[in-house]
Amino acid sequence: MMNDLRDKFPIGMRVLAVDDDRTCLKILEKLLLKCQYHVTTAQNAITALNLLRENKNNFDLVISNVHMPDMDGFKLLELVGLEMDLPVIMFSANDDPKMVLKGINHGACDYLLKPVILKEVQTIWQHVIRKKKTSKRSNHDAANSDSGNGIDSAVTGSSDQNERPSSSRKRKEKNEDDDEENEDDHDNDDPTAQKKARVVWTPALHRKFVAAVNQLGIDKAVPKKILDLMNVEKLTRENVASHLQKYRLYLKRISEGENQQANMAALLGSSSDTSYSGMTSLGGSTQFHNNHYKSFASNGSMSSIFNTPANVNMHGFSSSGTPLLNHTHNNQLKFQSAMTRDNLNDVLKMPISSAGLDQLLHSKGITVSTNIQTMTNKFPDYYKPKVTMSCTNNAFILESNPQEKQVAEGYKNLASQNSQYLPSLENRRCNDIWSNTMQLPGTNSYLPREGFGHGSASHKDNRNAAMPHTDAHEFCNNVPFQGWDNNHNNHDASYHSSHVVGSSIGSMIPAVNAVEPEENLDYSYCDSLQMKRDRTTELTEGSSFNPHQAYMMNNQMKFQNSGISNNPGSLEDAVRDMIKQKQLYANLSGGTM
Amino acid sequence: MEVGQMQRQWMGYMKSLFMEGFLDGQFLQLQQLQDENNPEFVVEVVSLFFEDSERILKDLSFAVDQQSVDFKKIDAHVHQFKGSSASIGAQRVKNACIAFRNFCEEQNIDACRSCLQQVKQEYIHVKNKLETLLRLEQQIVAAGGSIPMMEWN
């Protein structure tokens, strides 16, 4: 259906509008019609869900009120993301940042404030495109990849550019023939990686999983039976078991409801879905874009986004460093469960000390042109790039045992040395923090500096050049942290980041380096996502890396990093800090580090 | 009265409604959304607003009169009312709702009751104004004229 209208997109985009308030619904409908979208309205969430379930392909986008009598809008958001993988926009008369944050966590692509105005509605189509771009890339099941492709090229010239390099990189990395579909359930065996088959829990795979669990009944769902029902080649009972464990934790987390702390924790700990590192704008209209947020089960499970993501996830992390240190293994599990659905194996993105990383890279014949340490020395204290440490990515850790310790040590060192540069933990998902690569200028291999200004293509190239096959470059997160302001772009960026983080290994926290033009983020995002998916090395439960260790290290880093704010504080404090940081950052740099 | 005169009267009335804060820019957006495809749009939306509002106010009255007051429920109603009044541009009603919600949070039942009265009053005011305005519009259209487009800064 989209194909017919492709040329005229976004005309004819099919929107499902949900609001129990008839007045608002009518106005919204008219606004959407004015934009020449095709509109279907529903007055409650159940009706909306039924419409969607009848035929998922009937709609391109869902826009829904948060507060509805029969079902919480956030719940609808999650379900839509989980089941249909459609972009969802939330709106509400409530501009409370907590609500916006919740939207993000549940995976909303965007969060509008009532009264909704025409201008806001005119641009919502972008979420559909973004989502298609990501879906196309990451989901070989995606039915709309064709139209997405066409639209992409029509709309953004660079999208193709982005895809190609990542495809080639993928191929190089994985010796695979299928390009965009890096999300293949079966494509786990990276010849260069360690022996263990890694399972990528793509949204599609997870859907199968959830369907199987639901069929069996959550109480009776045992890994063996789930495995049989899922009927996926090469999936082992162990894979299912660990995933099930995470899923159970996730369910538990959801049912425990959300409180501020939980939100923060999820924000910090969850990488999947869309936890955005607490990017919300304080007051005012909050728009964020969660483009790729793939909903997965998380509260935010990716909806998309952002959403928003939203938008989104709570994981055991709290915003303060101290409590984290006290966390037990339990938290670590939660943390893991918070992992992106796509990549539940992305456990900990730990920062890598430049030394450790260098060594690793050198051992692989890769030269890192810039020493991260140097980088940090260059900048004055107040100029703290929000660099996310390069996710150590299990790849590093897993690749060679002897290097594990080294890397781990490296992390510790880096953490302590660079704690001041670490992003405020309060507002970031742990994964995000760790997974992002250090966005340090000069590190050709990593920093997608170009990403800021030039889109991911360039940074991809960099990465390719510098690191042919390691995962390190994948972390070159090029989604800069856009800050908290109400700027649409900013949210977009952050959203993108978070999305990337969530979906991939969960950590690509956008470096708060620059204010990047929206389009770039988009590309970056896609790239990162692409990269992430390319990574075949996920940390499986049985990997040699000790997640707990990493977790503790993670925590330590976080703790050290409470430079931004020593008190876990409230969300507002964290957000304020972030804004301050961002402002400082923005003042200092024009965009690229 | 001839069309031109009616139109001027309408414009004067609109201006006063804006000046006095009864309506805000959202209402203008509604006016602008009305087109040949949907010439009765504003009337339809306003009618829906009246219907829903009356229902909400009834529910609210019922809720505050309870022995044991459910503030969450009251807050939910007020929240919805705030949303619809904001969407239609009924500024004073919206503001009254905002105040009402604050007292709900404080769980101050007396203040809530008086807020409810306020909200009701504002609603009745704006209802009258809107009905007058729409009647004027009907007359203009019936006389073969068109409703002027207003820009509000």
Coordinates of C-alpha atoms in Angstrom, one line a residue, chain A residues 156-536:
Chain A
T156 CA 17.5 11.6 2.4
G157 CA 20.2 11.2 -0.1
S158 CA 22.7 9.9 2.3
S159 CA 20.8 7.0 3.5
D160 CA 22.0 4.8 0.8
Q161 CA 25.4 5.9 1.5
N162 CA 25.1 4.9 5.0
E163 CA 23.9 1.6 4.2
R164 CA 26.5 0.6 1.8
P165 CA 29.5 1.1 4.0
S166 CA 27.9 -0.7 6.8
S167 CA 26.9 -3.5 4.5
S168 CA 30.4 -3.8 3.3
R169 CA 31.7 -3.7 6.7
K170 CA 29.4 -6.3 7.7
R171 CA 30.5 -8.5 4.9
K172 CA 34.0 -7.9 5.7
E173 CA 33.4 -8.7 9.3
K174 CA 31.3 -11.6 9.0
N175 CA 31.9 -13.0 5.6
E176 CA 28.3 -13.0 5.0
D177 CA 26.4 -12.4 1.8
D178 CA 23.3 -10.9 3.0
D179 CA 23.9 -7.4 3.7
E180 CA 21.2 -5.4 5.4
E181 CA 19.9 -8.4 7.1
N182 CA 22.3 -8.6 9.8
E183 CA 19.7 -9.5 12.1
D184 CA 19.5 -13.0 10.8
D185 CA 18.8 -15.3 13.6
H186 CA 21.2 -17.7 12.2
D187 CA 24.1 -15.6 11.4
N188 CA 26.0 -15.9 14.4
D189 CA 29.2 -17.4 13.5
D190 CA 31.9 -14.9 13.0
P191 CA 34.8 -16.7 11.8
T192 CA 37.1 -14.3 13.5
A193 CA 35.3 -14.4 16.8
Q194 CA 35.4 -16.9 19.4
K195 CA 34.0 -20.2 18.9
K196 CA 30.7 -19.8 20.7
A197 CA 27.7 -19.3 18.6
R198 CA 26.2 -16.0 19.5
V199 CA 22.5 -15.5 19.4
V200 CA 21.2 -12.2 18.3
W201 CA 17.9 -11.6 19.9
T202 CA 16.3 -9.6 17.1
P203 CA 12.8 -8.2 17.5
A204 CA 11.6 -10.9 15.2
L205 CA 13.2 -13.6 17.2
H206 CA 12.0 -12.2 20.4
R207 CA 8.5 -12.0 19.0
K208 CA 8.6 -15.7 18.4
F209 CA 9.9 -16.2 21.8
V210 CA 7.1 -14.2 23.4
A211 CA 4.6 -15.9 21.3
A212 CA 5.9 -19.3 22.4
V213 CA 5.9 -18.2 26.0
N214 CA 2.4 -16.9 25.8
Q215 CA 1.2 -20.0 24.2
L216 CA 2.7 -22.1 26.9
G217 CA 1.7 -19.7 29.6
I218 CA 4.4 -17.8 31.5
D219 CA 4.3 -20.2 34.4
K220 CA 4.6 -23.3 32.2
A221 CA 7.1 -21.9 29.8
V222 CA 10.2 -23.9 30.1
P223 CA 13.1 -23.4 27.8
K224 CA 12.9 -26.8 26.1
K225 CA 9.2 -26.3 25.2
I226 CA 9.8 -22.7 24.2
L227 CA 12.6 -23.8 22.0
D228 CA 10.4 -26.4 20.3
L229 CA 7.7 -24.0 19.7
M230 CA 10.0 -21.4 18.3
N231 CA 11.5 -23.9 15.9
V232 CA 14.5 -21.8 15.1
E233 CA 17.5 -23.4 13.7
K234 CA 20.7 -23.2 15.7
L235 CA 19.0 -21.8 18.7
T236 CA 19.9 -23.8 21.7
R237 CA 18.1 -24.4 24.9
E238 CA 20.7 -22.5 26.7
N239 CA 20.0 -19.4 24.6
V240 CA 16.4 -19.7 25.3
A241 CA 17.0 -20.3 29.0
S242 CA 19.0 -17.2 29.5
H243 CA 16.7 -15.1 27.4
L244 CA 13.8 -16.4 29.4
Q245 CA 15.5 -15.4 32.6
K246 CA 15.9 -11.9 31.3
Y247 CA 12.4 -11.8 30.1
R248 CA 11.0 -12.9 33.4
L249 CA 13.0 -10.2 35.1
Y250 CA 11.6 -7.8 32.6
L251 CA 8.1 -8.8 33.3
K252 CA 8.7 -8.5 37.0
R253 CA 10.1 -5.1 36.5
I254 CA 7.1 -4.0 34.6
S255 CA 4.7 -5.3 37.0
E256 CA 6.4 -3.6 39.8
G257 CA 5.3 -0.5 38.3
E258 CA 7.4 2.5 37.8
N259 CA 8.6 4.9 40.2
Q260 CA 11.1 7.6 39.8
Q261 CA 13.9 5.5 40.9
A262 CA 13.0 2.7 38.7
N263 CA 12.8 5.0 35.8
M264 CA 16.2 6.3 36.5
A265 CA 17.5 2.8 36.9
A266 CA 16.0 1.7 33.8
L267 CA 17.3 4.8 32.2
L268 CA 20.7 4.0 33.3
G269 CA 20.7 0.3 33.1
S270 CA 18.7 -0.6 30.3
S271 CA 20.1 -0.4 27.0
S272 CA 17.6 -2.0 25.0
D273 CA 14.6 -0.3 24.2
T274 CA 15.1 3.0 24.1
S275 CA 16.2 4.2 27.2
Y276 CA 17.6 7.4 26.4
S277 CA 20.0 8.7 28.7
G278 CA 17.5 10.7 30.4
M279 CA 17.1 13.1 27.7
T280 CA 14.1 14.9 28.3
S281 CA 13.5 18.5 28.0
L282 CA 12.4 20.2 31.1
G283 CA 9.1 21.7 30.4
G284 CA 8.0 23.0 27.2
S285 CA 7.2 20.8 24.4
T286 CA 9.2 17.7 24.5
Q287 CA 9.8 16.1 21.3
F288 CA 12.1 13.3 20.9
H289 CA 12.4 10.9 18.3
N290 CA 12.9 7.4 18.8
N291 CA 13.5 6.2 15.5
H292 CA 14.6 2.9 15.8
Y293 CA 13.3 2.0 18.8
K294 CA 12.3 -1.5 18.4
S295 CA 9.9 -2.4 20.9
F296 CA 10.7 -5.4 22.5
A297 CA 9.4 -6.1 25.7
S298 CA 10.8 -3.4 27.6
N299 CA 8.7 -0.9 28.9
G300 CA 9.7 0.8 26.3
S301 CA 10.6 -1.9 24.6
M302 CA 11.3 -0.4 21.7
S303 CA 8.7 1.0 20.1
S304 CA 10.3 2.3 17.6
I305 CA 12.3 7.0 19.5
F306 CA 12.3 9.5 20.1
N307 CA 11.2 8.0 20.9
T308 CA 9.7 8.4 22.4
P309 CA 11.9 6.8 22.0
A310 CA 9.2 8.3 23.1
N311 CA 10.0 5.8 23.5
V312 CA 10.6 3.2 26.1
N313 CA 13.5 -0.5 31.1
M314 CA 14.4 -0.2 34.3
H315 CA 17.3 -2.0 35.3
G316 CA 18.9 -2.3 38.5
F317 CA 20.8 0.8 38.3
S318 CA 20.0 3.8 40.1
S319 CA 21.2 7.1 39.3
S320 CA 23.6 7.4 42.1
G321 CA 26.8 5.6 42.0
T322 CA 26.9 4.5 45.5
P323 CA 24.0 2.2 45.6
L324 CA 25.2 0.7 42.5
L325 CA 28.3 -0.4 44.2
N326 CA 26.2 -2.3 46.6
H327 CA 24.3 -4.0 44.1
T328 CA 24.5 -7.6 44.1
H329 CA 24.6 -10.1 41.4
N330 CA 20.9 -9.7 41.2
N331 CA 21.2 -6.3 39.8
Q332 CA 23.6 -7.5 37.3
L333 CA 21.0 -9.9 36.1
K334 CA 18.5 -7.2 35.9
F335 CA 21.0 -5.2 34.0
Q336 CA 21.5 -7.9 31.6
S337 CA 17.8 -8.3 31.3
A338 CA 17.6 -4.8 30.4
M339 CA 19.7 -5.4 27.5
T340 CA 18.4 -4.7 24.3
R341 CA 16.1 -7.1 23.0
D342 CA 18.0 -7.2 19.9
N343 CA 21.1 -8.0 21.6
L344 CA 20.6 -9.4 25.0
N345 CA 24.0 -10.5 25.0
D346 CA 25.4 -7.1 25.0
V347 CA 26.2 -7.1 28.5
L348 CA 28.4 -4.6 29.6
K349 CA 29.8 -1.9 27.8
M350 CA 32.7 -1.1 29.7
P351 CA 34.9 1.6 28.9
I352 CA 38.1 0.6 27.6
S353 CA 41.2 2.2 28.6
S354 CA 42.9 3.6 25.8
A355 CA 45.9 1.5 26.7
G356 CA 44.0 -1.6 26.8
L357 CA 42.2 -0.9 23.7
D358 CA 45.2 0.1 21.9
Q359 CA 46.9 -3.1 22.8
L360 CA 44.0 -5.1 21.7
L361 CA 43.7 -3.3 18.5
H362 CA 47.4 -3.5 17.8
S363 CA 47.2 -7.2 18.4
K364 CA 44.7 -7.2 15.7
G365 CA 46.7 -5.1 13.4
I366 CA 44.7 -2.1 14.0
T367 CA 46.2 1.2 14.7
V368 CA 44.3 3.6 16.8
S369 CA 45.4 6.9 15.7
T370 CA 44.6 8.8 18.7
N371 CA 45.2 8.0 22.2
I372 CA 42.2 8.5 24.2
Q373 CA 44.2 9.5 27.1
T374 CA 45.7 12.3 25.2
M375 CA 42.3 13.4 24.3
T376 CA 41.3 13.8 27.8
N377 CA 44.4 15.7 28.6
K378 CA 43.7 18.2 25.9
F379 CA 40.5 19.5 27.3
P380 CA 40.0 21.8 30.1
D381 CA 38.1 20.4 33.0
Y382 CA 35.0 22.2 32.4
Y383 CA 34.9 21.0 28.9
K384 CA 33.8 17.6 29.4
P385 CA 32.8 15.8 26.4
K386 CA 30.3 13.4 27.2
V387 CA 32.1 10.6 25.8
T388 CA 30.9 7.3 26.3
M389 CA 33.5 4.9 26.8
S390 CA 33.9 2.6 24.1
C391 CA 31.9 -0.3 24.8
T392 CA 34.2 -2.8 25.5
N393 CA 32.1 -4.9 23.8
N394 CA 32.3 -8.3 24.6
A395 CA 34.1 -8.8 21.5
F396 CA 37.2 -7.5 23.0
I397 CA 36.9 -9.4 26.1
L398 CA 35.9 -12.5 24.5
E399 CA 38.3 -12.6 21.8
S400 CA 41.2 -13.7 23.8
N401 CA 41.3 -14.7 27.3
P402 CA 44.7 -13.4 28.1
Q403 CA 43.5 -10.0 27.2
E404 CA 40.5 -10.1 29.3
K405 CA 42.1 -9.0 32.4
Q406 CA 44.0 -6.4 30.5
V407 CA 41.0 -5.0 29.1
A408 CA 39.2 -5.1 32.3
E409 CA 42.1 -3.4 33.9
G410 CA 42.1 -1.0 31.1
Y411 CA 38.6 -0.1 31.9
K412 CA 39.3 0.5 35.4
N413 CA 42.1 2.8 34.6
L414 CA 40.3 4.6 32.1
A415 CA 37.4 5.0 34.4
S416 CA 39.5 6.5 37.1
Q417 CA 41.4 8.6 34.9
N418 CA 38.6 9.8 32.9
S419 CA 35.8 9.8 35.3
Q420 CA 35.4 13.4 34.9
Y421 CA 34.7 12.8 31.4
L422 CA 32.3 10.2 31.8
P423 CA 28.8 11.1 31.2
S424 CA 26.6 11.7 34.1
L425 CA 25.3 8.5 35.1
E426 CA 22.2 9.8 36.4
N427 CA 20.8 10.3 33.1
R428 CA 22.3 7.6 31.1
R429 CA 21.6 4.1 30.8
C430 CA 24.5 2.2 31.9
N431 CA 24.7 0.5 28.7
D432 CA 24.6 3.7 26.9
I433 CA 27.5 5.0 28.8
W434 CA 29.5 2.1 28.3
S435 CA 28.7 1.2 25.0
N436 CA 29.4 4.4 23.3
T437 CA 32.7 4.8 22.1
M438 CA 34.7 7.5 23.3
Q439 CA 33.9 10.2 21.1
L440 CA 37.2 11.8 21.0
P441 CA 38.3 13.7 18.2
G442 CA 41.3 12.5 16.5
T443 CA 40.6 8.9 17.1
N444 CA 40.1 8.1 13.6
S445 CA 39.3 4.6 14.3
Y446 CA 36.6 5.5 16.6
L447 CA 35.2 8.7 16.6
P448 CA 32.6 9.4 14.3
R449 CA 33.5 12.8 14.4
E450 CA 32.5 13.1 10.9
G451 CA 29.3 11.8 12.1
F452 CA 28.5 15.0 13.6
G453 CA 28.7 16.9 10.6
H454 CA 28.8 14.5 7.9
G455 CA 26.7 11.7 8.7
S456 CA 27.7 8.3 9.5
A457 CA 29.1 7.5 6.2
S458 CA 32.3 9.1 7.0
H459 CA 32.7 7.7 10.3
K460 CA 31.9 4.4 9.0
D461 CA 34.7 4.7 6.6
N462 CA 36.9 5.6 9.4
R463 CA 35.9 2.7 11.3
N464 CA 36.4 0.4 8.5
A465 CA 39.8 1.7 7.9
A466 CA 40.9 1.5 11.4
M467 CA 39.3 -1.6 12.5
P468 CA 38.5 -4.0 10.0
H469 CA 36.9 -6.5 12.0
T470 CA 36.8 -5.8 15.6
D471 CA 33.7 -4.6 17.2
A472 CA 35.4 -1.7 18.6
H473 CA 34.6 0.5 15.8
E474 CA 31.1 -0.3 16.1
F475 CA 31.0 1.6 19.1
C476 CA 32.1 4.6 17.5
N477 CA 29.0 6.1 18.4
N478 CA 28.3 8.9 16.3
V479 CA 25.2 10.0 17.8
P480 CA 26.1 13.0 19.9
F481 CA 24.2 13.8 22.8
Q482 CA 21.9 16.6 21.9
G483 CA 21.1 17.8 25.2
W484 CA 17.9 18.4 26.9
D485 CA 16.4 21.2 25.3
N486 CA 13.2 21.3 23.6
N487 CA 14.8 21.4 20.3
H488 CA 13.4 18.9 18.2
N489 CA 16.7 18.1 16.8
N490 CA 18.2 17.5 20.1
H491 CA 15.7 15.1 21.1
D492 CA 16.1 13.4 18.0
A493 CA 19.7 13.0 18.5
S494 CA 19.4 11.7 21.9
Y495 CA 16.7 9.5 20.9
H496 CA 18.7 8.2 18.2
S497 CA 21.4 7.5 20.5
S498 CA 19.4 5.8 22.9
H499 CA 17.8 3.8 20.3
V500 CA 21.0 2.7 19.1
V501 CA 22.1 1.8 22.4
G502 CA 19.1 0.0 23.1
S503 CA 18.9 -2.0 20.1
S504 CA 22.4 -2.8 19.6
I505 CA 24.4 -3.6 22.2
G506 CA 22.8 -1.3 24.2
S507 CA 25.2 1.1 24.7
M508 CA 25.9 3.7 22.5
I509 CA 25.5 6.6 24.5
P510 CA 25.8 9.5 22.3
A511 CA 28.7 11.6 23.1
V512 CA 27.7 14.9 24.1
N513 CA 30.0 16.3 21.8
A514 CA 28.1 18.3 19.5
V515 CA 24.9 19.3 18.4
E516 CA 24.4 17.4 15.3
P517 CA 22.1 18.1 12.6
E518 CA 19.2 15.9 12.7
E519 CA 19.8 14.1 9.6
N520 CA 23.2 13.1 10.6
L521 CA 22.0 11.6 13.7
D522 CA 19.7 9.6 11.7
Y523 CA 22.4 8.2 9.7
S524 CA 24.6 7.7 12.5
Y525 CA 22.0 6.0 14.2
C526 CA 21.4 3.7 11.4
D527 CA 24.9 3.1 11.1
S528 CA 25.5 2.4 14.6
L529 CA 22.6 0.1 14.5
Q530 CA 23.9 -1.5 11.5
M531 CA 27.2 -1.9 13.1
K532 CA 25.7 -3.2 16.2
R533 CA 23.9 -5.8 14.4
D534 CA 26.9 -6.7 12.6
R535 CA 28.5 -7.6 15.6
T536 CA 28.2 -11.2 16.1

